Amino acid sequence: MSILIDEKTRLLIHGMTGSEGRFHAQRCLEYGTRVVAGVTPGKGGSSLLGIPVFNTVPQAVAETGANTSLIFVPAPNAASAIIEAAGAGIPVIICITEGIPVKDMMAVHSYLKGKPPRLIGPNCPGAISPGKSKAGIMVGDIHRPGPVGVVSRSGTLTYEAVAQLTQCGIGQSTCVGIGGDPLPGSTFVDILRLFQQDKDTKAVVLIGEVGSTLEQEAAAFIQAEMSKPVIAFVAGITAPPGRRMGHAGAIVSGNSGKAQEKIAALESAGATIVRSPADIGNTTRRVLEKAGLVLSCDNQR
Amino acid sequence: MRIHEYQAKALFQEYGIAIPRGKVAPEAGEAGEIARSLGGRAIIKAQIHAGGRGKAGGIRLVSSPAEAEKAARELLGKRLATSQTKPEGLPVQTVLVEEAVERLRELYLCITVDEAGRCPAIIASAAGGVDIEEKARLSPRKVQRFPIDPATGLQPSEARRLADSLNLDQSLVEPAVTITTSLYRLFTGEDCLLVEINPLVVTTDGKLLALDARIVLDDNALFRHQYLAALQDLSQEEPREIQATQLGVRNYIKLEGNIGCMVNGAGLAMAVMDLIKMAGGSPANFLDIGTLNAPERVTNAFRVFTQDPEVKAVLVNIFGGMARVDIVARGIVEAYRQMEIHVPVVIRLAGTNVEEGKRILRESGIPYIEADDLAAAARQVVRAAGGAMGEKGNL
């Protein structure tokens, strides 16, 4: 099994006719994702890569049964695209767009409060369930199906971690990038809870970074509710305070934002800490072996 | 984006929040004239993008125009270092000259983004002034926090509850409600990440006045506030960061070390910095080169490195995803063609089109050290930086 996306995923790509949308629609199709619809206002009725394009999300859902939205809409209109997808009843919404104003995201969160749709991102690489479906911008071919869930605030650092896992013969159930923004749609806790419930995920690799208290909240959840082993790396022990390290959310302000504080919290919650980002794969392998978990790594994809 | 106190106060005025009488001056004579128009007694405030000015001597009380001119002359054109700046401080290019306000009490009022609640939050305290952070730590109950639902906005009833928490004289409750409401309108209207009044004072003649003003704007929302974008003051930024931005190299942060870093992705860039530190080295910068497939950006990043005399070695670590490794390789080769690169360069490539990228580098004949993985790359560049420092000195 997997979380969020699988072979039943019917993907709608919002902003598919833009250059990034089109490029990644192609990559998702090549990976085997069922891309069923594109949405671009004003381009309804046309088709791209053999996929019908609609003017609005509700139309696309009615015609194609899309159940996941992948958003490439430029920042000024991206929040509106999230709300449109949620309003159309799409249960999983993944927003790749970087640079959405904070005020717009606060409106999105206010709208989503108490409603069922799950938002991943924004400013994230998306999600992939290896061998089943890819709804994001990550490189598909470094992933292998297997028992380890990966959740991360970063994009390329996740590729690095996944490549190490695959090299160590460890496949992944689902890899989720929750994004580098200060107000993410889903937090570490949200994704850890899904991994804890997923019977095919045997362990979780968590990749955090400076800024916010998402890792501390994850630590509290791990201590209280996780029975599965968690392997954690936190980037930014050398990040200077007060500076935004590329990601809008990666800023050390006060003690709680420091990598050292996050590492301490995760460690005392029972997570296995990886000190060097080069050791994520082999540490995970050691944890799995120690727990007596069988490694399954079929090299189909 | 940070703006100066005088700019923030202009916005306060636009939104109907009372501020002291005063004007900003770029030179000392003018500061004296403003003090004269205020009756001689005045406060001279150095305008820099940092707090802690009072303790650092950046805020002076003067009692005559001559004293005002002298104080302004001592501040203008100099750098002011506070507990919140780097040791070299920030340049003072203007001073704000204001009437000296007699006050009975100092309060604290601020609106910020509550990351956990994912909504705006108003923070208020009956005890404002210097060291508010320390006061909040010592007696957290004196600091009230009010989350606001952005869908309904700040309701008058909420503003009244907040005003009540400040133990104000009954006659000041309505003015406090008005100020809070105006501050919330400013926060949302101008897409702020922070608006802060510290202190908000009760004057001896029974009025509420914003004695100081701090505003942080959301860079991502500047596209809908053209006039706010014009308030940016580049003199307050790190010169090498401005230069990098002008070359199209965004997400560059100058650090203290001697190893230039070029990485794609913010998380990976931080992880690479950490690895360099673990290997005994020190990064000269943070740089997320991004996902755009533009070789000229890679070339220009090398331009930033070669113009920084601190840089003794360079580490390029690219994990191709959206970014294609072969295009990055072309940018590196082009950098060697366009400029003299005397420092050792360690390159580690992985991901999309990696074989093509490696082939381009090998066939170009440029001198570089190839690394196979992250840890090896960090070790090699630290070794190279040590050697380079001993043998070649500066660029």
XYZ file of C-alpha atoms in Angstrom:
696
model
C 0.000 0.000 0.000
C 0.973 3.636 0.153
C -0.448 6.960 1.260
C -2.115 9.864 -0.595
C -1.604 8.550 -4.127
C -1.612 5.074 -5.715
C -2.746 3.251 -8.867
C -6.280 4.597 -8.347
C -5.093 8.184 -8.527
C -6.725 10.135 -11.358
C -4.620 13.252 -11.696
C -5.782 16.686 -12.760
C -3.014 19.155 -13.586
C -4.012 22.767 -12.931
C -1.883 25.025 -15.128
C -0.973 22.176 -17.497
C -0.616 24.369 -20.565
C 2.188 26.467 -19.007
C 5.778 25.413 -19.667
C 6.359 23.749 -16.281
C 2.914 22.199 -16.198
C 3.368 20.691 -19.618
C 6.913 19.425 -18.893
C 5.835 17.678 -15.699
C 2.569 16.384 -17.141
C 4.753 14.569 -19.666
C 7.060 13.183 -16.925
C 4.101 12.032 -14.802
C 2.573 10.279 -17.827
C 5.891 8.584 -18.595
C 6.028 7.343 -15.014
C 2.639 5.694 -15.497
C 0.469 8.185 -13.591
C -3.098 8.343 -14.866
C -3.245 11.992 -15.856
C -6.913 12.495 -16.773
C -7.404 16.247 -17.094
C -5.752 19.601 -17.466
C -7.263 22.898 -16.321
C -6.382 26.273 -17.803
C -9.010 29.023 -17.884
C -9.678 30.004 -21.500
C -8.181 26.833 -22.963
C -11.186 24.596 -22.259
C -12.123 22.250 -25.091
C -8.575 21.823 -26.325
C -6.282 18.923 -25.529
C -2.596 18.543 -24.701
C -0.526 15.337 -24.736
C -3.809 13.579 -25.528
C -5.393 14.862 -22.314
C -8.541 17.023 -22.349
C -8.184 20.557 -21.018
C -11.036 22.251 -19.135
C -11.777 25.842 -18.113
C -12.665 25.015 -14.519
C -11.920 22.325 -11.956
C -15.592 21.347 -11.337
C -16.012 20.699 -15.084
C -12.876 18.576 -15.153
C -14.009 16.558 -12.122
C -17.490 16.011 -13.588
C -16.128 14.819 -16.922
C -13.108 12.767 -15.847
C -13.550 11.729 -12.218
C -10.248 13.366 -11.265
C -9.461 12.758 -7.570
C -6.096 14.516 -7.156
C -5.085 18.009 -8.231
C -1.483 18.967 -9.009
C -1.123 22.768 -9.148
C 1.440 24.686 -11.249
C -0.583 27.920 -11.361
C 1.643 31.058 -10.892
C 1.820 32.451 -7.344
C -0.685 35.343 -7.672
C -3.499 32.889 -8.538
C -2.326 29.679 -6.878
C -4.333 30.108 -3.656
C -7.473 30.488 -5.730
C -6.604 27.248 -7.565
C -6.314 25.424 -4.210
C -9.696 26.738 -3.079
C -11.253 25.826 -6.433
C -9.979 22.242 -6.148
C -11.219 21.934 -2.556
C -14.590 23.365 -3.545
C -14.871 20.818 -6.342
C -14.478 18.034 -3.777
C -10.992 16.861 -4.748
C -9.625 14.985 -1.713
C -5.887 15.371 -2.377
C -4.488 18.723 -3.538
C -0.772 19.107 -4.221
C 0.544 22.626 -4.826
C 4.019 22.943 -6.379
C 3.924 26.746 -6.769
C 6.530 28.745 -4.843
C 6.058 32.294 -3.579
C 2.364 32.423 -2.643
C 1.703 35.471 -0.411
C 1.229 34.572 3.257
C -2.108 36.409 3.381
C -3.439 34.209 0.569
C -2.324 31.062 2.391
C -3.994 32.216 5.610
C -7.226 32.556 3.600
C -6.711 29.025 2.205
C -6.228 27.580 5.692
C -9.276 29.410 6.977
C -11.307 27.967 4.075
C -9.985 24.409 4.493
C -10.525 24.313 8.264
C -12.823 21.427 9.124
C -13.165 20.369 5.475
C -11.953 16.986 4.225
C -9.475 17.885 1.441
C -5.802 17.339 2.262
C -3.402 19.962 0.943
C 0.265 19.114 0.332
C 2.575 22.099 -0.117
C 2.791 24.753 -1.429
C 6.409 25.184 -2.538
C 6.939 21.427 -2.533
C 8.095 18.657 -4.915
C 4.822 16.711 -4.542
C 4.351 13.022 -3.768
C 5.318 9.716 -5.333
C 4.263 6.159 -4.528
C 6.983 4.261 -6.411
C 5.702 1.896 -9.065
C 2.175 3.252 -8.723
C 1.860 6.948 -9.285
C 3.869 10.155 -9.339
C 2.188 13.509 -8.699
C 5.085 15.908 -8.516
C 8.308 17.155 -9.990
C 10.745 14.632 -8.474
C 12.949 12.406 -10.632
C 11.006 9.169 -10.956
C 13.791 6.712 -11.670
C 15.691 7.048 -8.367
C 12.704 5.575 -6.490
C 11.919 1.903 -5.809
C 8.799 0.393 -4.237
C 9.375 -0.742 -0.669
C 8.642 -0.352 3.037
C 10.008 3.072 3.963
C 7.936 6.236 3.983
C 9.784 9.514 3.404
C 8.521 12.927 4.502
C 10.531 16.103 3.999
C 10.432 19.896 3.899
C 12.986 19.910 1.098
C 13.075 18.848 -2.571
C 16.571 17.979 -3.714
C 17.644 16.854 -0.237
C 14.848 14.296 -0.498
C 16.228 13.085 -3.861
C 19.589 12.708 -2.139
C 17.994 10.681 0.678
C 15.917 8.546 -1.687
C 18.917 7.844 -3.921
C 20.829 6.657 -0.829
C 17.922 4.450 0.274
C 17.604 2.882 -3.166
C 21.365 2.354 -3.314
C 21.167 0.543 0.037
C 18.452 -1.687 -1.386
C 15.626 -0.018 0.527
C 12.475 0.886 -1.394
C 9.859 3.481 -0.488
C 6.107 3.233 0.143
C 5.441 6.926 -0.529
C 7.693 9.996 -0.533
C 6.002 13.262 0.388
C 7.475 16.753 0.236
C 5.463 18.986 2.580
C 7.255 22.055 1.225
C 9.461 24.876 2.446
C 6.787 27.481 3.218
C 5.970 28.806 6.692
C 2.290 27.763 6.457
C 2.290 24.273 4.905
C -1.007 22.574 4.060
C 0.109 19.351 5.718
C 2.595 19.118 8.558
C 5.000 16.356 9.534
C 2.388 15.182 12.059
C -0.301 14.880 9.367
C 1.930 12.715 7.167
C 3.400 10.681 10.053
C -0.166 9.817 11.094
C -0.907 8.521 7.567
C 2.314 6.470 7.539
C 1.509 5.052 10.997
C -1.880 3.878 9.643
C -0.452 2.465 6.399
C 0.211 -1.242 6.895
C 2.898 -1.454 4.224
C 5.006 1.363 5.643
C 7.404 -0.186 8.158
C 9.577 2.803 8.987
C 9.716 6.512 8.196
C 12.558 8.801 7.178
C 11.857 12.391 8.257
C 13.906 15.255 6.820
C 13.518 18.562 8.612
C 15.248 21.914 8.529
C 15.601 25.154 10.481
C 12.635 27.428 11.201
C 9.125 26.794 12.615
C 8.303 24.158 15.236
C 7.121 21.441 12.838
C 9.872 19.040 13.954
C 9.071 19.562 17.650
C 5.397 18.812 16.955
C 6.543 15.714 15.035
C 8.634 14.671 18.036
C 5.622 14.912 20.362
C 3.575 12.804 17.948
C 6.337 10.212 17.552
C 6.577 9.836 21.310
C 2.830 9.590 21.851
C 1.527 7.711 18.836
C 4.182 6.188 16.547
C 5.017 2.521 16.906
C 7.093 2.481 13.706
C 10.753 3.494 13.782
C 11.566 7.024 12.608
C 14.946 8.008 11.192
C 15.449 11.777 11.213
C 17.833 14.290 9.692
C 17.556 18.051 10.276
C 19.407 20.402 7.911
C 20.854 23.724 8.967
C 23.030 23.246 12.079
C 25.240 25.947 10.509
C 22.392 28.282 9.442
C 22.850 31.822 10.842
C 19.913 33.204 12.850
C 17.589 35.750 11.282
C 18.281 34.809 7.654
C 15.874 33.024 5.325
C 17.744 30.008 3.962
C 16.134 29.870 0.516
C 12.830 28.470 1.760
C 10.412 31.106 3.043
C 9.893 28.975 6.164
C 13.562 28.285 6.850
C 14.442 31.095 9.219
C 15.877 30.729 12.702
C 14.061 33.099 15.039
C 14.411 32.281 18.697
C 15.634 28.977 20.039
C 12.830 26.736 18.767
C 13.831 27.336 15.140
C 17.368 26.036 15.632
C 18.367 22.699 14.111
C 19.978 21.646 17.404
C 16.689 22.123 19.312
C 14.799 20.081 16.729
C 17.382 17.299 16.775
C 17.228 17.164 20.571
C 13.425 16.973 20.545
C 13.360 14.203 17.919
C 16.101 12.263 19.687
C 14.371 12.356 23.060
C 11.160 11.195 21.344
C 12.988 8.041 20.265
C 13.825 8.860 16.647
C 17.168 7.680 15.305
C 19.142 10.808 14.425
C 21.314 10.954 11.326
C 24.080 13.525 11.888
C 25.490 13.590 8.358
C 23.218 13.904 5.315
C 25.482 11.353 3.622
C 24.421 8.671 6.148
C 20.635 8.643 5.652
C 20.625 5.418 3.591
C 22.968 3.300 5.699
C 21.448 4.471 9.003
C 17.983 3.505 7.773
C 19.308 0.116 6.718
C 20.792 -0.449 10.196
C 17.518 0.516 11.887
C 15.517 -1.825 9.669
C 17.916 -4.710 10.252
C 17.882 -4.159 13.994
C 14.081 -4.151 14.002
C 14.126 -7.409 12.034
C 12.114 -5.871 9.217
C 12.381 -7.695 5.910
C 13.658 -5.555 3.119
C 11.689 -5.776 -0.034
C 13.264 -4.133 -2.988
C 11.993 -5.186 -6.342
C 13.817 -3.490 -9.121
C 10.846 -3.108 -11.400
C 11.099 0.637 -11.402
C 11.350 43.024 3.376
C 12.165 45.408 6.202
C 11.492 49.126 5.933
C 12.710 52.045 8.063
C 10.900 53.391 11.094
C 10.055 56.660 9.322
C 8.561 54.752 6.393
C 6.540 52.556 8.746
C 5.310 55.682 10.560
C 4.173 57.195 7.258
C 2.059 54.070 6.760
C 0.756 54.384 10.339
C -0.358 57.908 9.560
C -2.102 56.776 6.387
C -4.091 54.297 8.463
C -4.941 56.846 11.156
C -2.563 55.673 13.879
C -1.230 58.675 15.840
C 2.546 59.200 15.806
C 4.751 61.942 17.328
C 5.306 65.119 15.297
C 8.562 64.984 13.381
C 10.407 64.603 10.087
C 13.216 62.621 8.560
C 16.521 64.346 7.733
C 19.380 63.202 5.494
C 21.830 65.790 6.834
C 22.672 67.455 10.151
C 21.665 71.056 9.367
C 18.209 69.936 8.384
C 17.953 67.908 11.603
C 18.668 71.123 13.536
C 15.957 72.980 11.612
C 13.398 70.270 12.326
C 14.312 70.376 16.038
C 13.813 74.165 15.980
C 10.341 73.750 14.446
C 9.541 71.307 17.250
C 10.576 73.821 19.907
C 14.186 72.746 20.398
C 13.702 69.706 22.601
C 13.684 66.602 20.394
C 14.625 62.952 19.921
C 17.146 62.079 17.198
C 16.702 58.502 15.949
C 19.194 56.765 13.625
C 17.352 54.974 10.807
C 18.728 51.462 10.297
C 17.086 48.088 9.643
C 17.724 46.731 13.136
C 16.513 47.064 16.698
C 18.563 47.670 19.835
C 19.339 51.251 18.704
C 18.741 52.909 22.075
C 21.347 50.895 23.963
C 23.805 51.342 21.085
C 23.608 55.147 21.244
C 21.482 55.471 18.102
C 18.670 57.350 19.868
C 19.537 60.702 21.514
C 17.532 63.194 23.508
C 18.547 66.790 22.698
C 17.368 70.083 24.161
C 18.278 72.595 21.446
C 18.609 72.849 17.641
C 22.391 73.072 18.031
C 22.462 69.884 20.061
C 20.189 68.229 17.492
C 22.563 69.182 14.709
C 25.541 67.867 16.681
C 23.822 64.559 17.485
C 22.740 64.123 13.861
C 26.289 64.854 12.677
C 27.626 62.174 15.026
C 25.194 59.595 13.633
C 24.882 60.397 9.922
C 27.325 58.784 7.523
C 28.561 56.413 10.249
C 27.760 52.786 10.874
C 25.736 51.840 13.921
C 26.303 48.426 15.495
C 23.628 47.091 17.840
C 23.029 43.755 19.516
C 20.944 42.833 16.454
C 23.458 43.718 13.713
C 26.755 42.221 12.620
C 29.761 43.719 14.483
C 30.444 46.182 11.634
C 26.902 47.569 11.993
C 24.641 49.205 9.402
C 25.078 52.591 7.670
C 23.020 55.504 9.013
C 21.870 57.595 6.052
C 18.954 59.403 7.646
C 17.826 60.409 11.122
C 14.263 60.841 12.285
C 13.794 64.009 14.379
C 10.731 63.881 16.608
C 9.158 65.774 19.494
C 10.109 64.353 22.905
C 6.954 62.800 24.315
C 6.126 62.830 28.051
C 4.486 59.535 28.888
C 2.748 57.888 31.794
C 2.888 54.303 30.559
C 4.466 52.132 27.873
C 2.427 49.364 26.239
C 3.189 46.819 23.538
C 1.057 46.005 20.493
C 1.951 43.805 17.556
C 0.316 41.765 14.788
C 2.188 38.831 13.344
C 1.618 35.526 11.549
C 0.811 32.702 13.952
C 2.480 29.772 12.191
C 0.912 27.121 14.403
C -2.576 28.617 14.068
C -1.975 29.560 10.408
C -3.685 32.907 10.978
C -2.840 36.461 12.058
C -2.336 36.913 15.796
C -2.370 40.106 17.836
C 0.090 40.230 20.699
C -0.445 42.819 23.392
C 1.169 43.624 26.701
C 0.504 46.163 29.420
C 4.291 46.321 29.870
C 5.994 47.574 26.700
C 9.284 49.315 26.048
C 12.821 47.958 25.858
C 13.509 44.314 26.600
C 9.959 43.203 25.791
C 11.312 39.736 24.889
C 12.903 39.483 28.339
C 9.725 40.673 30.065
C 7.677 38.141 28.075
C 10.046 35.404 29.190
C 9.960 36.381 32.853
C 6.202 36.895 33.129
C 4.446 35.311 30.157
C 1.032 36.019 31.650
C 1.581 39.713 31.048
C 1.685 39.052 27.292
C -1.703 38.340 25.702
C -2.109 36.511 22.385
C -5.262 36.838 20.279
C -5.548 34.698 17.124
C -7.767 36.244 14.422
C -9.814 34.325 11.864
C -8.879 35.976 8.548
C -12.312 35.132 7.131
C -14.110 37.369 9.644
C -11.237 39.736 10.340
C -10.733 41.515 13.667
C -14.169 41.953 15.251
C -14.860 45.026 17.441
C -15.670 42.705 20.343
C -12.249 41.064 20.053
C -10.519 44.444 19.875
C -12.395 45.501 23.029
C -11.398 42.324 24.880
C -7.800 43.037 23.892
C -8.022 46.662 25.056
C -9.468 45.463 28.357
C -6.438 43.252 28.914
C -4.177 46.311 28.911
C -5.613 47.757 32.177
C -6.282 51.105 30.550
C -8.120 54.066 31.934
C -11.759 53.816 30.810
C -11.354 56.889 28.573
C -8.569 55.120 26.628
C -10.412 51.888 25.828
C -12.117 53.229 22.689
C -8.885 54.832 21.342
C -7.112 51.493 21.943
C -9.845 49.670 20.012
C -9.418 52.154 17.150
C -5.625 51.755 17.061
C -5.842 47.966 17.102
C -8.440 47.981 14.334
C -6.344 50.368 12.229
C -3.236 48.269 12.799
C -5.108 45.150 11.604
C -6.308 47.022 8.497
C -2.687 47.997 7.808
C -1.453 44.421 8.404
C -3.845 42.925 5.852
C -4.071 45.910 3.505
C -0.331 46.079 2.858
C 0.413 42.333 3.132
C 2.606 42.632 6.232
C 4.294 39.756 8.035
C 4.773 41.929 11.124
C 3.537 45.278 12.386
C 4.801 46.287 15.805
C 4.332 49.296 18.061
C 6.838 49.232 20.889
C 6.208 51.254 22.860
C 2.638 52.379 22.426
C 2.528 55.130 25.025
C -0.091 56.837 27.153
C 0.932 60.501 27.078
C 0.665 62.848 30.048
C -2.225 64.575 28.268
C -4.055 61.250 28.036
C -3.567 60.131 24.460
C -2.270 56.940 22.836
C 0.734 57.467 20.572
C 2.916 55.053 18.536
C 6.412 56.039 19.635
C 8.174 53.440 17.521
C 7.105 51.496 14.428
C 8.391 48.305 12.894
C 6.998 46.700 9.727
C 8.127 43.619 7.827
C 6.505 43.222 4.409
C 5.844 39.975 2.534
C 8.266 39.912 -0.439
C 5.942 37.527 -2.241
C 3.114 40.063 -2.155
C 5.071 43.091 -3.404
C 3.697 42.479 -6.895
C 0.413 43.998 -5.726
C 2.040 46.920 -3.852
C 4.354 48.626 -6.328
C 4.887 51.699 -4.114
C 5.985 49.524 -1.193
C 8.621 47.809 -3.329
C 10.128 51.271 -3.856
C 10.770 51.560 -0.093
C 13.569 49.002 -0.265
C 16.890 50.423 1.010
C 19.787 48.501 -0.517
C 22.322 50.257 1.751
C 21.017 48.078 4.591
C 21.747 44.822 2.721
C 24.981 42.859 2.414
C 26.889 44.293 -0.629
C 27.823 40.844 -2.008
C 24.206 39.767 -1.783
C 23.084 42.827 -3.748
C 25.757 42.125 -6.338
C 24.612 38.499 -6.595
C 20.991 39.578 -7.004
C 21.981 42.028 -9.738
C 23.707 39.156 -11.556
C 20.496 37.132 -11.390
C 21.892 34.883 -8.637
C 19.045 34.796 -6.129
C 18.986 33.005 -2.775
C 22.625 33.872 -2.056
C 23.544 34.576 1.565
C 27.042 35.734 2.492
C 28.634 33.826 5.384
C 31.935 34.033 7.239
C 33.860 31.060 5.810
C 36.082 30.439 2.775
C 34.352 27.706 0.735
C 32.065 28.944 -2.017
C 29.007 26.690 -2.318
C 26.713 26.191 -5.293
C 23.878 23.742 -4.669
C 20.425 23.241 -6.152
C 17.643 23.246 -3.575
C 17.530 25.056 -0.235
C 17.468 21.954 1.979
C 20.346 20.311 0.143
C 22.280 23.610 0.230
C 21.926 23.724 4.020
C 22.895 20.052 4.302
C 26.034 20.694 2.218
C 26.981 23.599 4.506
C 26.541 21.303 7.510
C 28.740 18.640 5.897
C 31.494 21.155 5.174
C 31.413 22.220 8.815
C 31.542 18.581 9.956
C 34.572 18.029 7.725
C 36.324 20.915 9.505
C 35.691 23.624 6.919
C 33.520 26.728 6.787
C 31.133 27.837 4.015
C 31.575 31.310 2.468
C 27.937 31.431 1.471
C 24.575 29.762 1.157
C 23.400 29.482 -2.442
C 20.397 27.686 -3.863
C 20.984 27.968 -7.599
C 17.366 26.933 -8.188
C 15.704 24.741 -10.732
C 15.743 27.047 -13.721
C 17.727 25.579 -16.601
C 19.800 28.704 -17.216
C 23.557 28.110 -17.674
C 24.265 31.864 -17.371
C 23.076 31.788 -13.763
C 25.698 29.110 -13.008
C 28.342 31.181 -14.789
C 27.331 34.286 -12.817
C 27.498 32.387 -9.535
C 31.168 31.754 -10.374
C 31.518 35.485 -10.987
C 30.247 36.111 -7.429
C 32.746 33.550 -6.061
C 35.751 34.931 -7.947
C 34.972 38.489 -6.795
C 34.953 37.394 -3.151
C 38.561 37.356 -1.874
C 37.521 35.154 1.052
C 36.708 32.233 -1.259
C 39.593 29.729 -1.303
C 37.770 26.782 -2.881
C 34.419 26.090 -4.499
C 32.057 23.164 -4.093
C 29.405 22.520 -6.725
C 26.834 19.935 -5.702
C 23.959 19.406 -8.102
C 21.315 16.705 -7.827
C 19.466 17.062 -11.092
C 15.709 16.891 -10.963
C 14.000 19.842 -12.518
C 17.494 21.232 -13.057
C 19.406 19.325 -15.711
C 22.964 18.402 -14.826
C 24.280 18.812 -18.389
C 23.091 22.421 -18.479
C 24.821 23.144 -15.159
C 28.016 21.586 -16.587
C 27.812 23.914 -19.606
C 27.475 26.894 -17.260
C 30.620 25.816 -15.383
C 32.656 25.379 -18.566
C 31.476 28.801 -19.717
C 32.610 30.314 -16.398
C 36.149 29.000 -16.994
C 36.052 30.502 -20.488
C 34.926 33.928 -19.258
C 37.021 34.409 -16.110
C 40.239 33.477 -14.364
C 39.447 30.859 -11.755
C 42.477 30.225 -9.559
C 40.823 28.373 -6.697
C 40.261 24.618 -6.711
C 36.741 23.567 -7.704
C 35.198 20.313 -6.477
C 32.213 19.122 -8.489
C 29.722 16.444 -7.567
C 26.933 15.730 -10.024
C 23.982 13.331 -9.760
C 20.491 12.896 -11.191
C 18.942 13.902 -14.496
C 21.428 13.712 -17.431
C 24.386 13.092 -15.121
C 26.428 11.123 -17.677
C 26.138 13.871 -20.259
C 27.110 16.453 -17.638
C 30.222 14.522 -16.596
C 31.220 14.034 -20.234
C 30.966 17.784 -20.909
C 33.216 18.561 -17.924
C 35.827 15.908 -18.788
C 36.044 16.851 -22.447
C 36.277 20.583 -21.711
C 39.760 20.201 -20.233
C 38.987 22.515 -17.300
C 40.815 21.725 -14.050
C 38.410 20.408 -11.422
C 38.166 17.727 -8.778
C 35.431 15.181 -9.383
C 33.643 13.804 -6.316
C 31.362 10.783 -6.308
C 29.192 11.412 -3.307
C 28.195 14.095 -0.845
C 30.568 13.172 1.981
C 33.578 12.779 -0.317
C 32.815 16.113 -1.959
C 32.791 17.889 1.395
C 36.058 16.259 2.522
C 37.769 17.085 -0.760
C 36.728 20.729 -0.811
C 37.832 21.279 2.785
C 41.217 19.796 1.969
C 41.410 21.921 -1.182
C 40.525 25.102 0.718
C 43.308 24.466 3.252
C 45.838 23.883 0.502
C 44.678 26.851 -1.487
C 44.988 29.155 1.489
C 48.574 28.075 2.153
C 49.860 28.014 -1.410
C 48.048 30.620 -3.447
C 46.701 33.139 -1.019
C 44.175 35.524 -2.493
C 42.685 35.258 -5.939
